[in-house]
Amino acid sequence: MKFHYSLDSALVLDTVQGPGTLAALKQAGVSTIWLWGFFFGKLWSPIEDMVQAAEVLRRNDFEVGVIQLPVGHPGNGLNPDDDTLDLQLPAHWRYRIDHLGNPVYYCADLDESMVRDNVESVEALRQAGFTQIFMDDDLRSGVWGSRLGGCFCSHCVEEFNLLQQDLGVGPGVGGGLGLGLGLSVSREAIVEALESGTRSQLTEAWIDYNCSKVTRFMEATSLPGIEAGIMVMHLGDEHQGIDISAIKNRLPQCMFRVGEYHFNDTDFGTPEGKASELFSILFHLDAMGREYAFSETTVFPARALSHANLIYKVKLELAAGIPNILFMSGTWLITEDYWQALAAELPALQQLEQEIAAYERSYPVHLVYGTYGHNEVVQPYFLPLLAGLPAKPVKARDRNRDSEAECLLFFGGYELTPEWEQQFTSYKRIIMDQTAFERNKHKLENMNTNTSMTSLEIWDYQLGSSPKKEEIVLLQELLAGETTTYPLLKAGSDITLLWLPESESVILLNLKDEPNRGTLSYRGGSREVVLGPLDVIQVRLK
């Protein structure tokens, strides 16, 4: 477990505020500082100041990296209370243009001049002795949601069309050079195809084009001697031009930060908010792996997250298996009282990490989260995480699922694509709710006769039609009614279960800030479990 935080070089060099800040961070267990680097097309501090700040930090036994904002956040994502921040992009950069033809202010397109300037910034930092550089989650081509993003300016549409004239097929989604479709389409035609909600060669080519932009940017800025990283937004994927697998294939030791988003007590304080955050973490870890993973442990805006919820975020991230806890707060400095609260909890966090870090998590229950590259509505169903099932969200892709798969929950309006049909034989049970069944009834009737359908069960229930607690009971009864080889809760709600089979244990997370209880079931046996407010505990199965 390593704690990280980002700081302004000017603060580190401040002889009044700097020493006390560094002492508080050190006491809280922070060991790495990421200095603010190239933000919105300009260095936040002169290189000379960054070098001096790095020297101060190293004398105080901190490791040092640099965080970059290479594209620029739409809106003031640094500190909405500070109207003095210079968020203007360089005049020679192009703004990203949205699907309506309007500029996305403060946010650049990934064009040649923008990429060149970012590469030059990395070169300058490398020459100054910096070797670790993290790109913030503005490195994307859209906002979260079902809409497929991208830049729709005339330059990008023209480039996209030129690539489609190329009859050579590229190496695949995320890094391809066009599908050789021989198309010539307008912005309006692209938007119409994207908004149709259907899959086509055009939509797949558009996804490939935008993902390749981000992947190529990471390759271009990953200079020899540089350890590169990309911070991924909450549930970020190909909808925003982010193909984690493609980036990992090109840069095997790339650092990845998972996307969490719930930065304040309003968003994170409910069980649903915590489950939503964990949903994104598990989705990203499935593609990133744990070795080079970082958390997004953010307080934003200033003081919007309580001490208790910040500490719980850390526990949740450790439970998921993230080894690097990256505290973030925009340009607002997390105040000393937060670090004191973390310092008081540090021994307990270290003990938790020592008990669980070495073991792989197993998720025998998979929750359908669509098909990679498919133009479809994004529907994150996180009820299984509230119901104490060892579940993670997965997308179908042209590869076999891992061997841990046992049960597939196919809920909501997702399409039964050929990619998912190929995966069906990997599961012992496939459960469709009524929404999924009605969406795919015709396809089920006409599925390949060679495909085994003995594992398919149609659940006579439409998820989302009853209150949460009632649905949790129904879901638990549905799965606990069968003899399973994996642990789960057969009673209780707002408790997440993570399975560590190698240690014959589970991690239970109470998502409520009040006492909670449930019934843990495993291989025919069961026991009652009692959790305190916001508890995260390890329970032995034998």
PDB file of N, CA and C in Angstrom, residues 489-542:
ATOM      1  N   LEU A 489     -24.266 -13.719   0.338  1.00  0.00           N
ATOM      2  CA  LEU A 489     -25.238 -13.447   1.396  1.00  0.00           C
ATOM      3  C   LEU A 489     -26.589 -13.972   0.964  1.00  0.00           C
ATOM      4  N   LYS A 490     -27.220 -14.741   1.835  1.00  0.00           N
ATOM      5  CA  LYS A 490     -28.580 -15.178   1.527  1.00  0.00           C
ATOM      6  C   LYS A 490     -29.614 -14.361   2.288  1.00  0.00           C
ATOM      7  N   ALA A 491     -29.118 -13.429   3.106  1.00  0.00           N
ATOM      8  CA  ALA A 491     -29.999 -12.473   3.787  1.00  0.00           C
ATOM      9  C   ALA A 491     -29.159 -11.261   4.171  1.00  0.00           C
ATOM     10  N   GLY A 492     -29.815 -10.103   4.222  1.00  0.00           N
ATOM     11  CA  GLY A 492     -29.124  -8.864   4.534  1.00  0.00           C
ATOM     12  C   GLY A 492     -28.984  -7.998   3.298  1.00  0.00           C
ATOM     13  N   SER A 493     -28.843  -6.704   3.505  1.00  0.00           N
ATOM     14  CA  SER A 493     -28.748  -5.766   2.382  1.00  0.00           C
ATOM     15  C   SER A 493     -27.707  -4.708   2.666  1.00  0.00           C
ATOM     16  N   ASP A 494     -27.275  -4.046   1.608  1.00  0.00           N
ATOM     17  CA  ASP A 494     -26.284  -2.978   1.682  1.00  0.00           C
ATOM     18  C   ASP A 494     -24.965  -3.479   2.263  1.00  0.00           C
ATOM     19  N   ILE A 495     -24.637  -4.715   1.920  1.00  0.00           N
ATOM     20  CA  ILE A 495     -23.353  -5.318   2.283  1.00  0.00           C
ATOM     21  C   ILE A 495     -22.733  -5.888   1.007  1.00  0.00           C
ATOM     22  N   THR A 496     -21.521  -5.455   0.700  1.00  0.00           N
ATOM     23  CA  THR A 496     -20.800  -5.980  -0.459  1.00  0.00           C
ATOM     24  C   THR A 496     -19.865  -7.096  -0.020  1.00  0.00           C
ATOM     25  N   LEU A 497     -19.772  -8.133  -0.855  1.00  0.00           N
ATOM     26  CA  LEU A 497     -18.920  -9.282  -0.557  1.00  0.00           C
ATOM     27  C   LEU A 497     -17.872  -9.441  -1.650  1.00  0.00           C
ATOM     28  N   LEU A 498     -16.612  -9.533  -1.243  1.00  0.00           N
ATOM     29  CA  LEU A 498     -15.496  -9.813  -2.140  1.00  0.00           C
ATOM     30  C   LEU A 498     -14.845 -11.113  -1.670  1.00  0.00           C
ATOM     31  N   TRP A 499     -14.633 -12.041  -2.597  1.00  0.00           N
ATOM     32  CA  TRP A 499     -14.169 -13.394  -2.247  1.00  0.00           C
ATOM     33  C   TRP A 499     -12.677 -13.543  -2.502  1.00  0.00           C
ATOM     34  N   LEU A 500     -11.967 -14.055  -1.480  1.00  0.00           N
ATOM     35  CA  LEU A 500     -10.556 -14.361  -1.574  1.00  0.00           C
ATOM     36  C   LEU A 500     -10.388 -15.874  -1.386  1.00  0.00           C
ATOM     37  N   PRO A 501     -10.590 -16.667  -2.436  1.00  0.00           N
ATOM     38  CA  PRO A 501     -10.583 -18.125  -2.269  1.00  0.00           C
ATOM     39  C   PRO A 501      -9.261 -18.684  -1.774  1.00  0.00           C
ATOM     40  N   GLU A 502      -8.136 -18.063  -2.138  1.00  0.00           N
ATOM     41  CA  GLU A 502      -6.835 -18.585  -1.704  1.00  0.00           C
ATOM     42  C   GLU A 502      -6.667 -18.527  -0.195  1.00  0.00           C
ATOM     43  N   SER A 503      -7.287 -17.566   0.449  1.00  0.00           N
ATOM     44  CA  SER A 503      -7.193 -17.447   1.905  1.00  0.00           C
ATOM     45  C   SER A 503      -8.444 -17.993   2.590  1.00  0.00           C
ATOM     46  N   GLU A 504      -9.338 -18.584   1.792  1.00  0.00           N
ATOM     47  CA  GLU A 504     -10.592 -19.138   2.313  1.00  0.00           C
ATOM     48  C   GLU A 504     -11.316 -18.110   3.191  1.00  0.00           C
ATOM     49  N   SER A 505     -11.486 -16.930   2.604  1.00  0.00           N
ATOM     50  CA  SER A 505     -12.124 -15.846   3.343  1.00  0.00           C
ATOM     51  C   SER A 505     -12.887 -14.937   2.402  1.00  0.00           C
ATOM     52  N   VAL A 506     -13.678 -14.059   2.977  1.00  0.00           N
ATOM     53  CA  VAL A 506     -14.361 -13.008   2.220  1.00  0.00           C
ATOM     54  C   VAL A 506     -14.114 -11.675   2.912  1.00  0.00           C
ATOM     55  N   ILE A 507     -14.206 -10.611   2.142  1.00  0.00           N
ATOM     56  CA  ILE A 507     -14.212  -9.259   2.695  1.00  0.00           C
ATOM     57  C   ILE A 507     -15.648  -8.773   2.642  1.00  0.00           C
ATOM     58  N   LEU A 508     -16.146  -8.322   3.759  1.00  0.00           N
ATOM     59  CA  LEU A 508     -17.503  -7.768   3.820  1.00  0.00           C
ATOM     60  C   LEU A 508     -17.415  -6.276   4.069  1.00  0.00           C
ATOM     61  N   LEU A 509     -18.125  -5.503   3.257  1.00  0.00           N
ATOM     62  CA  LEU A 509     -18.137  -4.050   3.377  1.00  0.00           C
ATOM     63  C   LEU A 509     -19.548  -3.586   3.724  1.00  0.00           C
ATOM     64  N   ASN A 510     -19.691  -2.997   4.886  1.00  0.00           N
ATOM     65  CA  ASN A 510     -20.975  -2.403   5.259  1.00  0.00           C
ATOM     66  C   ASN A 510     -21.086  -1.056   4.560  1.00  0.00           C
ATOM     67  N   LEU A 511     -22.027  -0.929   3.650  1.00  0.00           N
ATOM     68  CA  LEU A 511     -22.189   0.298   2.872  1.00  0.00           C
ATOM     69  C   LEU A 511     -23.010   1.353   3.610  1.00  0.00           C
ATOM     70  N   LYS A 512     -23.410   1.038   4.823  1.00  0.00           N
ATOM     71  CA  LYS A 512     -24.227   1.957   5.623  1.00  0.00           C
ATOM     72  C   LYS A 512     -23.406   2.526   6.776  1.00  0.00           C
ATOM     73  N   ASP A 513     -23.764   3.746   7.189  1.00  0.00           N
ATOM     74  CA  ASP A 513     -23.074   4.363   8.324  1.00  0.00           C
ATOM     75  C   ASP A 513     -23.797   4.066   9.634  1.00  0.00           C
ATOM     76  N   GLU A 514     -24.388   2.900   9.710  1.00  0.00           N
ATOM     77  CA  GLU A 514     -25.056   2.402  10.917  1.00  0.00           C
ATOM     78  C   GLU A 514     -24.848   0.893  10.987  1.00  0.00           C
ATOM     79  N   PRO A 515     -25.037   0.283  12.145  1.00  0.00           N
ATOM     80  CA  PRO A 515     -24.821  -1.167  12.250  1.00  0.00           C
ATOM     81  C   PRO A 515     -25.653  -1.941  11.230  1.00  0.00           C
ATOM     82  N   ASN A 516     -25.132  -3.088  10.831  1.00  0.00           N
ATOM     83  CA  ASN A 516     -25.787  -3.880   9.805  1.00  0.00           C
ATOM     84  C   ASN A 516     -25.514  -5.351  10.080  1.00  0.00           C
ATOM     85  N   ARG A 517     -26.335  -6.225   9.542  1.00  0.00           N
ATOM     86  CA  ARG A 517     -26.150  -7.659   9.723  1.00  0.00           C
ATOM     87  C   ARG A 517     -26.652  -8.415   8.506  1.00  0.00           C
ATOM     88  N   GLY A 518     -26.149  -9.626   8.339  1.00  0.00           N
ATOM     89  CA  GLY A 518     -26.581 -10.465   7.236  1.00  0.00           C
ATOM     90  C   GLY A 518     -26.287 -11.918   7.525  1.00  0.00           C
ATOM     91  N   THR A 519     -26.647 -12.782   6.583  1.00  0.00           N
ATOM     92  CA  THR A 519     -26.400 -14.218   6.713  1.00  0.00           C
ATOM     93  C   THR A 519     -25.491 -14.656   5.577  1.00  0.00           C
ATOM     94  N   LEU A 520     -24.305 -15.113   5.943  1.00  0.00           N
ATOM     95  CA  LEU A 520     -23.306 -15.549   4.990  1.00  0.00           C
ATOM     96  C   LEU A 520     -23.468 -17.039   4.721  1.00  0.00           C
ATOM     97  N   SER A 521     -23.572 -17.386   3.444  1.00  0.00           N
ATOM     98  CA  SER A 521     -23.783 -18.780   3.051  1.00  0.00           C
ATOM     99  C   SER A 521     -22.621 -19.253   2.187  1.00  0.00           C
ATOM    100  N   TYR A 522     -22.171 -20.509   2.477  1.00  0.00           N
ATOM    101  CA  TYR A 522     -21.090 -21.081   1.682  1.00  0.00           C
ATOM    102  C   TYR A 522     -21.119 -22.604   1.779  1.00  0.00           C
ATOM    103  N   ARG A 523     -21.238 -23.248   0.631  1.00  0.00           N
ATOM    104  CA  ARG A 523     -21.227 -24.716   0.514  1.00  0.00           C
ATOM    105  C   ARG A 523     -22.177 -25.388   1.503  1.00  0.00           C
ATOM    106  N   GLY A 524     -23.400 -24.898   1.552  1.00  0.00           N
ATOM    107  CA  GLY A 524     -24.434 -25.520   2.372  1.00  0.00           C
ATOM    108  C   GLY A 524     -24.499 -25.047   3.799  1.00  0.00           C
ATOM    109  N   GLY A 525     -23.463 -24.379   4.280  1.00  0.00           N
ATOM    110  CA  GLY A 525     -23.477 -23.850   5.645  1.00  0.00           C
ATOM    111  C   GLY A 525     -23.775 -22.371   5.657  1.00  0.00           C
ATOM    112  N   SER A 526     -24.164 -21.844   6.788  1.00  0.00           N
ATOM    113  CA  SER A 526     -24.455 -20.408   6.898  1.00  0.00           C
ATOM    114  C   SER A 526     -24.132 -19.921   8.301  1.00  0.00           C
ATOM    115  N   ARG A 527     -23.886 -18.637   8.414  1.00  0.00           N
ATOM    116  CA  ARG A 527     -23.622 -18.021   9.711  1.00  0.00           C
ATOM    117  C   ARG A 527     -24.074 -16.566   9.673  1.00  0.00           C
ATOM    118  N   GLU A 528     -24.389 -16.052  10.844  1.00  0.00           N
ATOM    119  CA  GLU A 528     -24.766 -14.651  10.953  1.00  0.00           C
ATOM    120  C   GLU A 528     -23.505 -13.796  11.054  1.00  0.00           C
ATOM    121  N   VAL A 529     -23.537 -12.663  10.391  1.00  0.00           N
ATOM    122  CA  VAL A 529     -22.418 -11.713  10.471  1.00  0.00           C
ATOM    123  C   VAL A 529     -22.964 -10.360  10.910  1.00  0.00           C
ATOM    124  N   VAL A 530     -22.220  -9.712  11.791  1.00  0.00           N
ATOM    125  CA  VAL A 530     -22.616  -8.406  12.328  1.00  0.00           C
ATOM    126  C   VAL A 530     -21.510  -7.409  12.006  1.00  0.00           C
ATOM    127  N   LEU A 531     -21.880  -6.282  11.442  1.00  0.00           N
ATOM    128  CA  LEU A 531     -20.916  -5.253  11.062  1.00  0.00           C
ATOM    129  C   LEU A 531     -21.274  -3.930  11.714  1.00  0.00           C
ATOM    130  N   GLY A 532     -20.245  -3.211  12.156  1.00  0.00           N
ATOM    131  CA  GLY A 532     -20.445  -1.875  12.675  1.00  0.00           C
ATOM    132  C   GLY A 532     -20.609  -0.873  11.552  1.00  0.00           C
ATOM    133  N   PRO A 533     -20.882   0.387  11.886  1.00  0.00           N
ATOM    134  CA  PRO A 533     -21.050   1.419  10.850  1.00  0.00           C
ATOM    135  C   PRO A 533     -19.805   1.526   9.968  1.00  0.00           C
ATOM    136  N   LEU A 534     -19.991   1.469   8.662  1.00  0.00           N
ATOM    137  CA  LEU A 534     -18.910   1.599   7.683  1.00  0.00           C
ATOM    138  C   LEU A 534     -17.779   0.601   7.928  1.00  0.00           C
ATOM    139  N   ASP A 535     -18.115  -0.558   8.432  1.00  0.00           N
ATOM    140  CA  ASP A 535     -17.123  -1.599   8.675  1.00  0.00           C
ATOM    141  C   ASP A 535     -16.633  -2.217   7.370  1.00  0.00           C
ATOM    142  N   VAL A 536     -15.373  -2.561   7.323  1.00  0.00           N
ATOM    143  CA  VAL A 536     -14.799  -3.398   6.272  1.00  0.00           C
ATOM    144  C   VAL A 536     -13.997  -4.475   6.982  1.00  0.00           C
ATOM    145  N   ILE A 537     -14.476  -5.723   6.927  1.00  0.00           N
ATOM    146  CA  ILE A 537     -13.871  -6.788   7.726  1.00  0.00           C
ATOM    147  C   ILE A 537     -13.594  -8.019   6.863  1.00  0.00           C
ATOM    148  N   GLN A 538     -12.631  -8.801   7.292  1.00  0.00           N
ATOM    149  CA  GLN A 538     -12.341 -10.082   6.664  1.00  0.00           C
ATOM    150  C   GLN A 538     -12.957 -11.184   7.519  1.00  0.00           C
ATOM    151  N   VAL A 539     -13.668 -12.100   6.879  1.00  0.00           N
ATOM    152  CA  VAL A 539     -14.333 -13.200   7.575  1.00  0.00           C
ATOM    153  C   VAL A 539     -13.830 -14.515   7.005  1.00  0.00           C
ATOM    154  N   ARG A 540     -13.328 -15.380   7.864  1.00  0.00           N
ATOM    155  CA  ARG A 540     -12.871 -16.702   7.438  1.00  0.00           C
ATOM    156  C   ARG A 540     -14.067 -17.591   7.139  1.00  0.00           C
ATOM    157  N   LEU A 541     -13.935 -18.388   6.081  1.00  0.00           N
ATOM    158  CA  LEU A 541     -15.033 -19.268   5.693  1.00  0.00           C
ATOM    159  C   LEU A 541     -14.973 -20.609   6.422  1.00  0.00           C
ATOM    160  N   LYS A 542     -13.836 -20.923   7.022  1.00  0.00           N
ATOM    161  CA  LYS A 542     -13.704 -22.179   7.765  1.00  0.00           C
ATOM    162  C   LYS A 542     -13.149 -21.917   9.149  1.00  0.00           C
TER     163      LYS A 542
END
